[in-house]
Structure formats: C-alpha cells, structure tokens
C-alpha cells in the first residue's frame, strides 16, 4: 500500500527492481543518474532504498567499494557555502577509505578553503584505486536558490563527476 508522509522504508518499497538495477549498473560504469518525476512519486524513497541497498535489498549486490553519501538538500540554508558542502561530503568519505596513502591525501585536504582542482585530483585518485563516492542528493532543486550554486558548486561538481571514476551523482 501507498504510505504517505515521508520516504517509504526500504523493506516496504517494492516494484522498482528494474530501475534500481539500472541505476546500479550505471554506477558500476561510473555514470551519474538524475531521477525526475512529480512530487510524491517516490524519488526520495528510491534514493533511500539505493542508499540502504546493502542491507535492505542484498539481491542487488552493490559494490563494496562504493561510498554512499546521502544529503537532504532541504536542510541547506541560504547561507550555505561551497566549502560547507564539500566538508559534509568529505567528512563521510574519509572514514570509509582504508588507511594508507590515499586516505592520508584526503585527510590532508584543507577543507577550510575550496579548491576544485585539488578535489578533482582527489576523486581521480579515488577512482583509480577502485573506490567511488555515490553522492545522493535528495531535493537537488533546493540548491538552485543558493547564490553560490551555479558557478562555485554545480560547475566543479559536474566536472568531477564527469571526469573521474571516483564520484557519481544520483540526484
């Protein structure tokens, strides 16, 4: 039955295995995906299921080398800065990278400033090591109203996702 009021819990989400497998296949090729549909059609539920797919839908077998980061963009205020965005993302990525030179490189990144070229290099190296951050942006359109969004956020985000195997977006 249809549940109203919020994302459907993964154990009650049924009938989208083909779409989930398609997105997982795209992620396996380091491709991003954009989920489009009317309000309340299940986009957030779909992202939650994908985010929790290792436990909620083990038959989908997501890669163990995917680092899922879920960001609800509704919670982003108008004073949000690009450095806040990347600090949030990297704070979830770094602990998941095994100890070693790659993790040390990420830990040395100065999160107090924003440098898209260094971020591109970090995610390029992440992809070369066989890891991929899957950045799940829920309510992505909320970012459109940010003053820094177009030039400082979207450009580098798109570039990193397009040019490295270390970052894929599901928005």
PDB file of C-alpha atoms in Angstrom:
ATOM      1  CA  UNK A   1       0.000   0.000   0.000  1.00  0.00           C
ATOM      2  CA  UNK A   2       0.975   3.598  -0.574  1.00  0.00           C
ATOM      3  CA  UNK A   3       2.458   5.256   2.502  1.00  0.00           C
ATOM      4  CA  UNK A   4       2.072   8.999   2.813  1.00  0.00           C
ATOM      5  CA  UNK A   5       4.138  11.426   4.830  1.00  0.00           C
ATOM      6  CA  UNK A   6       7.747  10.570   4.064  1.00  0.00           C
ATOM      7  CA  UNK A   7      10.055   8.183   2.252  1.00  0.00           C
ATOM      8  CA  UNK A   8       8.872   4.592   2.244  1.00  0.00           C
ATOM      9  CA  UNK A   9      11.052   2.365   4.439  1.00  0.00           C
ATOM     10  CA  UNK A  10      13.278   0.124   2.285  1.00  0.00           C
ATOM     11  CA  UNK A  11      11.588  -3.055   3.497  1.00  0.00           C
ATOM     12  CA  UNK A  12       8.212  -1.753   2.218  1.00  0.00           C
ATOM     13  CA  UNK A  13       9.462  -0.437  -1.117  1.00  0.00           C
ATOM     14  CA  UNK A  14       8.501  -2.840  -3.895  1.00  0.00           C
ATOM     15  CA  UNK A  15       8.281  -2.980  -7.655  1.00  0.00           C
ATOM     16  CA  UNK A  16      11.315  -0.918  -8.684  1.00  0.00           C
ATOM     17  CA  UNK A  17      13.955  -3.630  -9.009  1.00  0.00           C
ATOM     18  CA  UNK A  18      14.463  -2.926 -12.731  1.00  0.00           C
ATOM     19  CA  UNK A  19      15.068   0.771 -12.084  1.00  0.00           C
ATOM     20  CA  UNK A  20      17.365   0.015  -9.133  1.00  0.00           C
ATOM     21  CA  UNK A  21      19.353  -2.436 -11.224  1.00  0.00           C
ATOM     22  CA  UNK A  22      19.624   0.177 -13.988  1.00  0.00           C
ATOM     23  CA  UNK A  23      20.996   2.820 -11.598  1.00  0.00           C
ATOM     24  CA  UNK A  24      23.365   0.282 -10.007  1.00  0.00           C
ATOM     25  CA  UNK A  25      24.559  -0.697 -13.484  1.00  0.00           C
ATOM     26  CA  UNK A  26      25.162   2.962 -14.308  1.00  0.00           C
ATOM     27  CA  UNK A  27      27.102   3.389 -11.058  1.00  0.00           C
ATOM     28  CA  UNK A  28      29.137   0.306 -11.937  1.00  0.00           C
ATOM     29  CA  UNK A  29      30.220   2.252 -15.054  1.00  0.00           C
ATOM     30  CA  UNK A  30      30.883   5.429 -13.003  1.00  0.00           C
ATOM     31  CA  UNK A  31      27.844   7.124 -14.545  1.00  0.00           C
ATOM     32  CA  UNK A  32      25.542   9.510 -12.707  1.00  0.00           C
ATOM     33  CA  UNK A  33      21.742   9.380 -12.738  1.00  0.00           C
ATOM     34  CA  UNK A  34      19.041  12.012 -12.463  1.00  0.00           C
ATOM     35  CA  UNK A  35      15.671  10.911 -11.114  1.00  0.00           C
ATOM     36  CA  UNK A  36      12.846  13.019 -12.479  1.00  0.00           C
ATOM     37  CA  UNK A  37       9.186  12.902 -11.578  1.00  0.00           C
ATOM     38  CA  UNK A  38       6.299  14.662  -9.947  1.00  0.00           C
ATOM     39  CA  UNK A  39       6.242  15.356  -6.238  1.00  0.00           C
ATOM     40  CA  UNK A  40       5.428  12.318  -4.062  1.00  0.00           C
ATOM     41  CA  UNK A  41       6.168   9.814  -6.844  1.00  0.00           C
ATOM     42  CA  UNK A  42       8.890   8.070  -4.821  1.00  0.00           C
ATOM     43  CA  UNK A  43      12.207   9.720  -5.769  1.00  0.00           C
ATOM     44  CA  UNK A  44      13.321  10.109  -2.148  1.00  0.00           C
ATOM     45  CA  UNK A  45      12.193   6.578  -1.311  1.00  0.00           C
ATOM     46  CA  UNK A  46      14.137   5.278  -4.291  1.00  0.00           C
ATOM     47  CA  UNK A  47      17.309   7.081  -3.141  1.00  0.00           C
ATOM     48  CA  UNK A  48      16.862   5.820   0.414  1.00  0.00           C
ATOM     49  CA  UNK A  49      16.499   2.261  -0.888  1.00  0.00           C
ATOM     50  CA  UNK A  50      19.592   2.654  -3.042  1.00  0.00           C
ATOM     51  CA  UNK A  51      21.474   4.169  -0.094  1.00  0.00           C
ATOM     52  CA  UNK A  52      20.499   1.275   2.148  1.00  0.00           C
ATOM     53  CA  UNK A  53      20.558  -1.383  -0.557  1.00  0.00           C
ATOM     54  CA  UNK A  54      23.332  -3.426   1.028  1.00  0.00           C
ATOM     55  CA  UNK A  55      21.068  -4.365   3.919  1.00  0.00           C
ATOM     56  CA  UNK A  56      17.588  -3.721   2.543  1.00  0.00           C
ATOM     57  CA  UNK A  57      17.987  -5.347  -0.845  1.00  0.00           C
ATOM     58  CA  UNK A  58      21.005  -7.660  -0.771  1.00  0.00           C
ATOM     59  CA  UNK A  59      19.983  -9.290  -4.056  1.00  0.00           C
ATOM     60  CA  UNK A  60      21.051  -6.071  -5.807  1.00  0.00           C
ATOM     61  CA  UNK A  61      24.657  -6.600  -4.731  1.00  0.00           C
ATOM     62  CA  UNK A  62      26.057  -3.047  -4.761  1.00  0.00           C
ATOM     63  CA  UNK A  63      29.819  -2.777  -4.839  1.00  0.00           C
ATOM     64  CA  UNK A  64      31.622  -2.907  -1.502  1.00  0.00           C
ATOM     65  CA  UNK A  65      33.845  -0.137  -2.830  1.00  0.00           C
ATOM     66  CA  UNK A  66      31.011   2.364  -3.164  1.00  0.00           C
ATOM     67  CA  UNK A  67      30.877   5.053  -0.523  1.00  0.00           C
ATOM     68  CA  UNK A  68      27.278   6.235  -0.252  1.00  0.00           C
ATOM     69  CA  UNK A  69      26.759   9.808   0.943  1.00  0.00           C
ATOM     70  CA  UNK A  70      23.129  10.916   1.353  1.00  0.00           C
ATOM     71  CA  UNK A  71      22.498  14.652   1.520  1.00  0.00           C
ATOM     72  CA  UNK A  72      18.998  16.056   2.023  1.00  0.00           C
ATOM     73  CA  UNK A  73      19.268  19.437   0.310  1.00  0.00           C
ATOM     74  CA  UNK A  74      16.086  20.680   2.009  1.00  0.00           C
ATOM     75  CA  UNK A  75      18.168  21.201   5.135  1.00  0.00           C
ATOM     76  CA  UNK A  76      20.578  23.564   3.383  1.00  0.00           C
ATOM     77  CA  UNK A  77      20.171  27.202   4.371  1.00  0.00           C
ATOM     78  CA  UNK A  78      20.622  30.244   2.134  1.00  0.00           C
ATOM     79  CA  UNK A  79      23.925  31.000   3.903  1.00  0.00           C
ATOM     80  CA  UNK A  80      25.357  27.626   2.917  1.00  0.00           C
ATOM     81  CA  UNK A  81      28.769  27.888   1.272  1.00  0.00           C
ATOM     82  CA  UNK A  82      30.513  25.570  -1.149  1.00  0.00           C
ATOM     83  CA  UNK A  83      33.106  24.743   1.494  1.00  0.00           C
ATOM     84  CA  UNK A  84      30.249  23.570   3.772  1.00  0.00           C
ATOM     85  CA  UNK A  85      29.027  21.232   1.029  1.00  0.00           C
ATOM     86  CA  UNK A  86      32.424  19.635   0.439  1.00  0.00           C
ATOM     87  CA  UNK A  87      33.213  19.461   4.168  1.00  0.00           C
ATOM     88  CA  UNK A  88      29.991  17.485   4.660  1.00  0.00           C
ATOM     89  CA  UNK A  89      30.755  15.155   1.740  1.00  0.00           C
ATOM     90  CA  UNK A  90      34.387  14.528   2.654  1.00  0.00           C
ATOM     91  CA  UNK A  91      33.547  14.008   6.343  1.00  0.00           C
ATOM     92  CA  UNK A  92      31.617  10.910   5.260  1.00  0.00           C
ATOM     93  CA  UNK A  93      34.059   9.773   2.577  1.00  0.00           C
ATOM     94  CA  UNK A  94      37.340   9.907   4.511  1.00  0.00           C
ATOM     95  CA  UNK A  95      36.435   7.416   7.290  1.00  0.00           C
ATOM     96  CA  UNK A  96      35.400   4.845   4.656  1.00  0.00           C
ATOM     97  CA  UNK A  97      38.717   4.900   2.779  1.00  0.00           C
ATOM     98  CA  UNK A  98      41.130   2.276   4.107  1.00  0.00           C
ATOM     99  CA  UNK A  99      44.185   3.607   5.906  1.00  0.00           C
ATOM    100  CA  UNK A 100      47.051   4.307   3.549  1.00  0.00           C
ATOM    101  CA  UNK A 101      48.406   6.960   1.224  1.00  0.00           C
ATOM    102  CA  UNK A 102      45.040   7.659  -0.449  1.00  0.00           C
ATOM    103  CA  UNK A 103      43.300   8.258   2.875  1.00  0.00           C
ATOM    104  CA  UNK A 104      46.221  10.394   4.060  1.00  0.00           C
ATOM    105  CA  UNK A 105      45.908  12.509   0.908  1.00  0.00           C
ATOM    106  CA  UNK A 106      42.201  13.095   1.611  1.00  0.00           C
ATOM    107  CA  UNK A 107      42.895  13.865   5.277  1.00  0.00           C
ATOM    108  CA  UNK A 108      45.484  16.477   4.292  1.00  0.00           C
ATOM    109  CA  UNK A 109      43.000  18.330   2.080  1.00  0.00           C
ATOM    110  CA  UNK A 110      42.345  21.738   3.624  1.00  0.00           C
ATOM    111  CA  UNK A 111      38.573  21.810   3.987  1.00  0.00           C
ATOM    112  CA  UNK A 112      38.622  25.424   5.143  1.00  0.00           C
ATOM    113  CA  UNK A 113      39.054  26.537   1.556  1.00  0.00           C
ATOM    114  CA  UNK A 114      37.629  25.336  -1.716  1.00  0.00           C
ATOM    115  CA  UNK A 115      39.934  24.201  -4.499  1.00  0.00           C
ATOM    116  CA  UNK A 116      38.143  22.382  -7.342  1.00  0.00           C
ATOM    117  CA  UNK A 117      41.396  21.269  -8.979  1.00  0.00           C
ATOM    118  CA  UNK A 118      42.623  19.524  -5.832  1.00  0.00           C
ATOM    119  CA  UNK A 119      39.184  17.971  -5.288  1.00  0.00           C
ATOM    120  CA  UNK A 120      39.217  16.712  -8.876  1.00  0.00           C
ATOM    121  CA  UNK A 121      42.636  15.161  -8.259  1.00  0.00           C
ATOM    122  CA  UNK A 122      41.451  13.510  -5.031  1.00  0.00           C
ATOM    123  CA  UNK A 123      38.417  11.921  -6.692  1.00  0.00           C
ATOM    124  CA  UNK A 124      40.505  10.935  -9.715  1.00  0.00           C
ATOM    125  CA  UNK A 125      42.873   9.060  -7.393  1.00  0.00           C
ATOM    126  CA  UNK A 126      39.930   7.560  -5.514  1.00  0.00           C
ATOM    127  CA  UNK A 127      38.578   6.163  -8.781  1.00  0.00           C
ATOM    128  CA  UNK A 128      41.972   4.853  -9.849  1.00  0.00           C
ATOM    129  CA  UNK A 129      42.143   2.932  -6.568  1.00  0.00           C
ATOM    130  CA  UNK A 130      38.787   1.336  -7.397  1.00  0.00           C
ATOM    131  CA  UNK A 131      36.641   3.387  -4.998  1.00  0.00           C
ATOM    132  CA  UNK A 132      33.654   5.509  -5.885  1.00  0.00           C
ATOM    133  CA  UNK A 133      31.681   8.027  -3.874  1.00  0.00           C
ATOM    134  CA  UNK A 134      27.988   7.844  -4.721  1.00  0.00           C
ATOM    135  CA  UNK A 135      26.642  11.265  -3.798  1.00  0.00           C
ATOM    136  CA  UNK A 136      22.891  11.021  -3.343  1.00  0.00           C
ATOM    137  CA  UNK A 137      21.360  14.499  -3.490  1.00  0.00           C
ATOM    138  CA  UNK A 138      17.759  14.481  -2.367  1.00  0.00           C
ATOM    139  CA  UNK A 139      15.673  17.563  -3.224  1.00  0.00           C
ATOM    140  CA  UNK A 140      18.502  18.676  -5.508  1.00  0.00           C
ATOM    141  CA  UNK A 141      16.441  21.602  -6.836  1.00  0.00           C
ATOM    142  CA  UNK A 142      16.743  23.253  -3.394  1.00  0.00           C
ATOM    143  CA  UNK A 143      20.357  24.010  -4.291  1.00  0.00           C
ATOM    144  CA  UNK A 144      19.275  26.162  -7.239  1.00  0.00           C
ATOM    145  CA  UNK A 145      18.405  29.082  -4.969  1.00  0.00           C
ATOM    146  CA  UNK A 146      21.872  29.282  -3.398  1.00  0.00           C
ATOM    147  CA  UNK A 147      23.841  32.346  -4.503  1.00  0.00           C
ATOM    148  CA  UNK A 148      26.995  30.251  -4.975  1.00  0.00           C
ATOM    149  CA  UNK A 149      25.308  27.314  -6.673  1.00  0.00           C
ATOM    150  CA  UNK A 150      25.816  27.778 -10.399  1.00  0.00           C
ATOM    151  CA  UNK A 151      29.433  28.870 -10.646  1.00  0.00           C
ATOM    152  CA  UNK A 152      31.056  27.548  -7.495  1.00  0.00           C
ATOM    153  CA  UNK A 153      29.083  24.377  -6.789  1.00  0.00           C
ATOM    154  CA  UNK A 154      27.467  22.946  -9.906  1.00  0.00           C
ATOM    155  CA  UNK A 155      30.374  23.519 -12.291  1.00  0.00           C
ATOM    156  CA  UNK A 156      33.023  21.738 -10.212  1.00  0.00           C
ATOM    157  CA  UNK A 157      30.561  19.064  -9.051  1.00  0.00           C
ATOM    158  CA  UNK A 158      29.608  18.223 -12.637  1.00  0.00           C
ATOM    159  CA  UNK A 159      33.229  18.324 -13.758  1.00  0.00           C
ATOM    160  CA  UNK A 160      34.440  15.984 -11.017  1.00  0.00           C
ATOM    161  CA  UNK A 161      31.579  13.533 -11.617  1.00  0.00           C
ATOM    162  CA  UNK A 162      32.137  13.618 -15.395  1.00  0.00           C
ATOM    163  CA  UNK A 163      35.923  13.420 -15.424  1.00  0.00           C
ATOM    164  CA  UNK A 164      36.730  10.974 -12.638  1.00  0.00           C
ATOM    165  CA  UNK A 165      35.593   7.483 -11.735  1.00  0.00           C
ATOM    166  CA  UNK A 166      35.691   8.466  -8.058  1.00  0.00           C
ATOM    167  CA  UNK A 167      32.398  10.381  -7.918  1.00  0.00           C
ATOM    168  CA  UNK A 168      28.951   9.635  -9.291  1.00  0.00           C
ATOM    169  CA  UNK A 169      25.774  11.571  -8.576  1.00  0.00           C
ATOM    170  CA  UNK A 170      22.248  10.357  -8.014  1.00  0.00           C
ATOM    171  CA  UNK A 171      20.026  13.409  -7.890  1.00  0.00           C
TER     172      UNK A 171
END
